[in-house]
Tab-separated table of C-alpha atoms and ligand atoms in Angstrom:
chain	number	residue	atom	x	y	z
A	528	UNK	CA	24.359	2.218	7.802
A	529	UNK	CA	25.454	2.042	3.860
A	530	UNK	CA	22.453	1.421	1.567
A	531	UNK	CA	22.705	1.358	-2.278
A	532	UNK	CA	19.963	1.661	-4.516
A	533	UNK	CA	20.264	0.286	-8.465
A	534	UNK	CA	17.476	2.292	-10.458
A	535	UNK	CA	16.972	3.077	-13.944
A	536	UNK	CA	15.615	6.619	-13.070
A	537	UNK	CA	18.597	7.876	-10.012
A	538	UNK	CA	16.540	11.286	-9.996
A	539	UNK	CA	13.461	9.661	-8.406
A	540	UNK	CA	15.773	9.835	-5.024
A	541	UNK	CA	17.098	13.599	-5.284
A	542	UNK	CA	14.295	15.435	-3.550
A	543	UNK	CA	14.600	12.934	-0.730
A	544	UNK	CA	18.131	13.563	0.325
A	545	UNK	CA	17.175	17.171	0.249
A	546	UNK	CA	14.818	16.690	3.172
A	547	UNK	CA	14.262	15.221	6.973
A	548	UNK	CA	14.938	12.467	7.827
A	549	UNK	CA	17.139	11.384	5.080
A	550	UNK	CA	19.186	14.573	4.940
A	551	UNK	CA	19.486	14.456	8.636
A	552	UNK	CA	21.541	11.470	8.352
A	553	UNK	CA	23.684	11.888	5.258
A	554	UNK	CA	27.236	11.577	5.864
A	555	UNK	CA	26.677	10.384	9.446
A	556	UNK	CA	24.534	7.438	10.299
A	557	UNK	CA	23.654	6.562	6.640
A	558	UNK	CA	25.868	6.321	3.401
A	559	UNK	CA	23.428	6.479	0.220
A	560	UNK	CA	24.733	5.537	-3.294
A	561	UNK	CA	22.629	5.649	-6.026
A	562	UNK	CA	23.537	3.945	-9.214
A	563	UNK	CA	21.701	3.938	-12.658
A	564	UNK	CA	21.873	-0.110	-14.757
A	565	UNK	CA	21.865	1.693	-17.585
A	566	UNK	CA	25.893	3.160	-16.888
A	567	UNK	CA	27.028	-0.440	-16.365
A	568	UNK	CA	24.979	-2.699	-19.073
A	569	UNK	CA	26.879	-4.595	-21.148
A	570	UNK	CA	24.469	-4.657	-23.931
A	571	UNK	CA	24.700	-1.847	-26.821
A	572	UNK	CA	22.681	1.294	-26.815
A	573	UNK	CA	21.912	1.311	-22.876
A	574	UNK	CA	19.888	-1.589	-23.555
A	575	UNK	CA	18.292	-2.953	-20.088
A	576	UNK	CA	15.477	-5.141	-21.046
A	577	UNK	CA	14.181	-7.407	-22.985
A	578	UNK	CA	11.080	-9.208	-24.300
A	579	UNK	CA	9.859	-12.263	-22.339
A	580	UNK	CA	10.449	-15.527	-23.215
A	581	UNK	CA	7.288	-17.458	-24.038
A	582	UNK	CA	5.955	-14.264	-25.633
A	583	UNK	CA	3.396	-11.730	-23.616
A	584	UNK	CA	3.122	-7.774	-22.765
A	585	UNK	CA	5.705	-5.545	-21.545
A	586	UNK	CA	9.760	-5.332	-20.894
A	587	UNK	CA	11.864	-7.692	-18.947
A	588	UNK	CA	14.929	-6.196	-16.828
A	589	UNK	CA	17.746	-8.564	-17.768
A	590	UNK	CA	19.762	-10.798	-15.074
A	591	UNK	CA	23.432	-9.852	-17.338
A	592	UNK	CA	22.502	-6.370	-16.931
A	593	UNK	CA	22.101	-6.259	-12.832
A	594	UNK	CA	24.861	-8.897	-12.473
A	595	UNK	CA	26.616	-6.509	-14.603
A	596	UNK	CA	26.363	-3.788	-12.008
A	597	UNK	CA	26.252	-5.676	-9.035
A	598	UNK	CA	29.957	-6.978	-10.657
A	599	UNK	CA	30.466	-3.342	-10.854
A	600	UNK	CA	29.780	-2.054	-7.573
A	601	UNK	CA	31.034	-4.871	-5.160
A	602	UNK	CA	33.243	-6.782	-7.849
A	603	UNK	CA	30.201	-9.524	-7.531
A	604	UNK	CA	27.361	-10.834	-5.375
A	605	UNK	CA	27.957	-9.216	-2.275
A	606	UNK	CA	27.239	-10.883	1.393
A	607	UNK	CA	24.652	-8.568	2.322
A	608	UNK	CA	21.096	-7.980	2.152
A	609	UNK	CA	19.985	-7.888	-1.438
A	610	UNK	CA	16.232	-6.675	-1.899
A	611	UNK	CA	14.233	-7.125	-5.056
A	612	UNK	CA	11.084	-4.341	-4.650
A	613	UNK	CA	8.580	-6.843	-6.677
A	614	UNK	CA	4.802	-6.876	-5.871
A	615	UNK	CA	5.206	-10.964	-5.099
A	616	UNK	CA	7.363	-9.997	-1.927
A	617	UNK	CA	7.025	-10.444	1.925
A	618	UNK	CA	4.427	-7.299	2.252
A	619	UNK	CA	6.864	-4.653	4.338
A	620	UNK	CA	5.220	-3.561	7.660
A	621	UNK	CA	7.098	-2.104	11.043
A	622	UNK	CA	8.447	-5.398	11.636
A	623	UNK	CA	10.382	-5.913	8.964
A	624	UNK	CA	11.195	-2.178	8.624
A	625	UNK	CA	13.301	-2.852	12.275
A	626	UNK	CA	14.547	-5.864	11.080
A	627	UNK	CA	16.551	-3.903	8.212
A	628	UNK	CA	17.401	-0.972	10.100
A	629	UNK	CA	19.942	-2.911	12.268
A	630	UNK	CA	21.455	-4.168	9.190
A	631	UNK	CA	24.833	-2.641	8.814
A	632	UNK	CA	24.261	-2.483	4.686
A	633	UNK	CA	21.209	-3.128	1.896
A	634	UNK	CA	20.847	-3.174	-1.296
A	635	UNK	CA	17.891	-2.249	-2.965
A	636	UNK	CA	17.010	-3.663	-6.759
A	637	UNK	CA	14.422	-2.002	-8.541
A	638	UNK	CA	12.648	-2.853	-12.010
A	639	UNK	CA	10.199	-1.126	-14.194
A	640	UNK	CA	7.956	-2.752	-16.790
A	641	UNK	CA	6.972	-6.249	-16.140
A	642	UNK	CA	9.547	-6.381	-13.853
A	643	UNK	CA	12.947	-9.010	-13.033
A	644	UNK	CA	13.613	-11.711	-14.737
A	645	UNK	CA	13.169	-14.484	-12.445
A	646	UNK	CA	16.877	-15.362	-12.124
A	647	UNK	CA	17.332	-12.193	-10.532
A	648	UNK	CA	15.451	-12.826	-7.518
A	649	UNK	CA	16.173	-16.414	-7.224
A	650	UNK	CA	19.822	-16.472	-7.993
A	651	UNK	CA	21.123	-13.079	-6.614
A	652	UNK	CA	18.532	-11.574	-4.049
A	653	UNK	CA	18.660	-12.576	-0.677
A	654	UNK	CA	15.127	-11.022	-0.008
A	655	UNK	CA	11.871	-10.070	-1.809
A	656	UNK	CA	9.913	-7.024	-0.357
A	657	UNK	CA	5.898	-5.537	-1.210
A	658	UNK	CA	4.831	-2.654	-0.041
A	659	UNK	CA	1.420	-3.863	-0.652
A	660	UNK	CA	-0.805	-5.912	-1.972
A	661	UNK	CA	-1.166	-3.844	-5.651
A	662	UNK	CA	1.091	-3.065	-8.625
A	663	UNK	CA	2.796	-0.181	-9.264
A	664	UNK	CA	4.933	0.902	-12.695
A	665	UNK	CA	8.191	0.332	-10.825
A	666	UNK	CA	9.825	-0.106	-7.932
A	667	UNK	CA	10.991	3.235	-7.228
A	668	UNK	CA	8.428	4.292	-4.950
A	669	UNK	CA	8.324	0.969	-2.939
A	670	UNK	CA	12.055	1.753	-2.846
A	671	UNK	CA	11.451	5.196	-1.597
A	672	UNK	CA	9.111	4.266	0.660
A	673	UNK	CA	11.499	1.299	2.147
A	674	UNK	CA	14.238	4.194	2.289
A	675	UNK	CA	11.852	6.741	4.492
A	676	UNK	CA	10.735	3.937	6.567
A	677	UNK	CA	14.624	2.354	7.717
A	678	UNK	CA	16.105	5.760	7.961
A	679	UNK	CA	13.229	7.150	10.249
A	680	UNK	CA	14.604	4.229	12.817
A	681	UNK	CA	18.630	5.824	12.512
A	682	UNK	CA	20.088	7.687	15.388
A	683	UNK	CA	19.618	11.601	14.465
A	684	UNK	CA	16.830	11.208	12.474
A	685	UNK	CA	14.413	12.529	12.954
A	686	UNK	CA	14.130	15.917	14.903
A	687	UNK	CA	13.626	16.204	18.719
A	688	UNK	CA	9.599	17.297	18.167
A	689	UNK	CA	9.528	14.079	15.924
A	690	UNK	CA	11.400	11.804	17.593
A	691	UNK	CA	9.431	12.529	21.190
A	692	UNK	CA	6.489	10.899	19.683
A	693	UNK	CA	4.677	7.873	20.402
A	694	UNK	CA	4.059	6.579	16.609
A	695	UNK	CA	2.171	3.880	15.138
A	696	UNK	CA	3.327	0.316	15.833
A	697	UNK	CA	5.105	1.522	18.136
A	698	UNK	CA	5.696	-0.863	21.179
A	699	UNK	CA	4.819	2.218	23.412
A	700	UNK	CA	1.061	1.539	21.355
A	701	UNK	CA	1.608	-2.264	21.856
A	702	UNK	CA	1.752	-2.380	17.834
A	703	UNK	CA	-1.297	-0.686	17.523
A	704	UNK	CA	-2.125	2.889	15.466
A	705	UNK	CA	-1.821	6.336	17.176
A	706	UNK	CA	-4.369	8.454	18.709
A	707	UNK	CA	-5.626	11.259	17.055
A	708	UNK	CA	-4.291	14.657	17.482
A	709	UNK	CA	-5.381	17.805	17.143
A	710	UNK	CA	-3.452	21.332	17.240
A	711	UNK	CA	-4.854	25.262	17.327
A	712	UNK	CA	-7.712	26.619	16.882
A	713	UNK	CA	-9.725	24.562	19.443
A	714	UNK	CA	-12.668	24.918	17.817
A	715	UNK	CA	-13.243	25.377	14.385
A	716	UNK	CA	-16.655	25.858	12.424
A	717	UNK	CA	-18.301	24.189	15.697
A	718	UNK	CA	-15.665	20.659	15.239
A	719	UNK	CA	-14.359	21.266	18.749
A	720	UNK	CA	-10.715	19.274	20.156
A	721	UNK	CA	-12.189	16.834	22.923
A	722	UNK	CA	-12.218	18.170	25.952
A	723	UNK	CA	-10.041	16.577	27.695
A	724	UNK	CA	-6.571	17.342	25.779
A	725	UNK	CA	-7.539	21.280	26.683
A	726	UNK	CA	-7.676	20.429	30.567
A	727	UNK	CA	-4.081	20.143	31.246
A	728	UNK	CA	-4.394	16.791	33.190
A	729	UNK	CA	-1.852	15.139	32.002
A	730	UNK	CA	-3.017	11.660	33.760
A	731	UNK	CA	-6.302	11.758	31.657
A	732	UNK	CA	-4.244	13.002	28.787
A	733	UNK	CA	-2.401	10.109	29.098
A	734	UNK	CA	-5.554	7.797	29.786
A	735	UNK	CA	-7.881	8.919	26.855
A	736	UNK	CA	-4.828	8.177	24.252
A	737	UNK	CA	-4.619	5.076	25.551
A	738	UNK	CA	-8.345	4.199	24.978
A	739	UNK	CA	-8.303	5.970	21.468
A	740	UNK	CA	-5.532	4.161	20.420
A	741	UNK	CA	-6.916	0.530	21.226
A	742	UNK	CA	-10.056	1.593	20.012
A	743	UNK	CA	-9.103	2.641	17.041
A	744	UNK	CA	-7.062	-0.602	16.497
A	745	UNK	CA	-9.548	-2.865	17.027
A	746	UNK	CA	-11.009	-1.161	14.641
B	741	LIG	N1	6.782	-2.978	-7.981
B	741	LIG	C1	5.550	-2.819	-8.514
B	741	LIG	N2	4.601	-2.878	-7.578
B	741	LIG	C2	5.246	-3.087	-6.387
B	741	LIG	C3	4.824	-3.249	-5.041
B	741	LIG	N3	3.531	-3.208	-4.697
B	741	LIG	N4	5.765	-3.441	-4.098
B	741	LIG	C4	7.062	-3.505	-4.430
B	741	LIG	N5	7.524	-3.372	-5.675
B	741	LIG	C5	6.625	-3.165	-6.649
């Protein structure tokens, strides 16, 4: 898979291709390109932004400066995915997070301040993506967060401990959230590990995760 990122801070993304799973994948099942708006803009000084027509707080990212590096990059639009991290998106959830990871390419857009201008996402995104319902100061952590989430799904990824495990909206969970688990000591300041994972019955093991998992969802 080939993802590229346009940021106007590229450092955000260092420390994550330093560590599992996106280092695990780097140069094999995933090609990551970072690229900074600012090395591309067309306008003087490294200008990105600008104030918003109509008047009203805060920065605008411009739609000359990302067609600028899109142009750049790909020589124009390109015919893949094209995600705009904006809090008005579809809200990302495990669904969506397979849906891109079997995506050969995707582009990732991010804005600070106020956010796109409009054309942006209407003219030259293919997709809009939340990663909830609440604003943050940029889209560099959505991005991140979109990153983590795709590249957990890519062959190699994650390590065999990881990779044995029954997750969260998982279809092994039927969608729903994982049990709880619990590791040494088996008792600690009298908060004991439920019996049962201690008896080495695998069957009820297998039984009482079940239960806490549907339990839990229902919750
Ligand atoms: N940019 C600011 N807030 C965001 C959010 N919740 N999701 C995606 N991008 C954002």
């Amino acid at each position: 898979m080939q993802i590229d990122i346009f940021t106007l801070i590229p450092k955000a993304f260092e420390w994550m291709c330093e560590r599992r799973p996106l280092a695990a994948v780097l140069g094999e099942a995933l090609e990551l390109r970072v690229f900074n708006y600012r090395e591309t803009t067309p306008l003087s000084a490294r200008q990105v932004d600008d104030e918003p027509y109509g008047g009203g707080a805060g920065m605008v990212l411009r739609v000359d400066v990302v067609a600028a590096a899109l142009d750049a990059v790909y020589g124009g639009i390109p015919k893949r995915r094209l995600i705009a991290l904006t809090p008005q998106g579809r809200q990302l959830d495990q669904a969506l997070v397979e849906e891109l990871a079997v995506e050969e390419s995707l582009t990732l857009l991010t804005s600070r301040f106020e956010g796109f201008d409009e054309r942006i996402v209407e003219q030259i995104c293919s997709d809009r993506v939340s990663i909830g319902p609440y604003v943050l100061s940029g889209g560099e952590i959505p991005a991140m967060a979109l990153l983590d989430a795709v590249v957990r799904r890519l062959p190699g990824a994650l390590g065999s401990e990881e990779s044995g495990l029954i997750e969260s909206f998982s279809e092994e969970l039927d969608g729903g959230l994982e049990y709880p688990q619990y590791t040494r000591p088996a008792e600690f300041r009298g908060w004991k590990v439920p019996e049962v994972l201690l008896s080495g019955n695998h069957a009820r093991i297998e039984s009482w995760r079940r239960e806490q998992s549907r339990v839990r969802s229902a919750k």
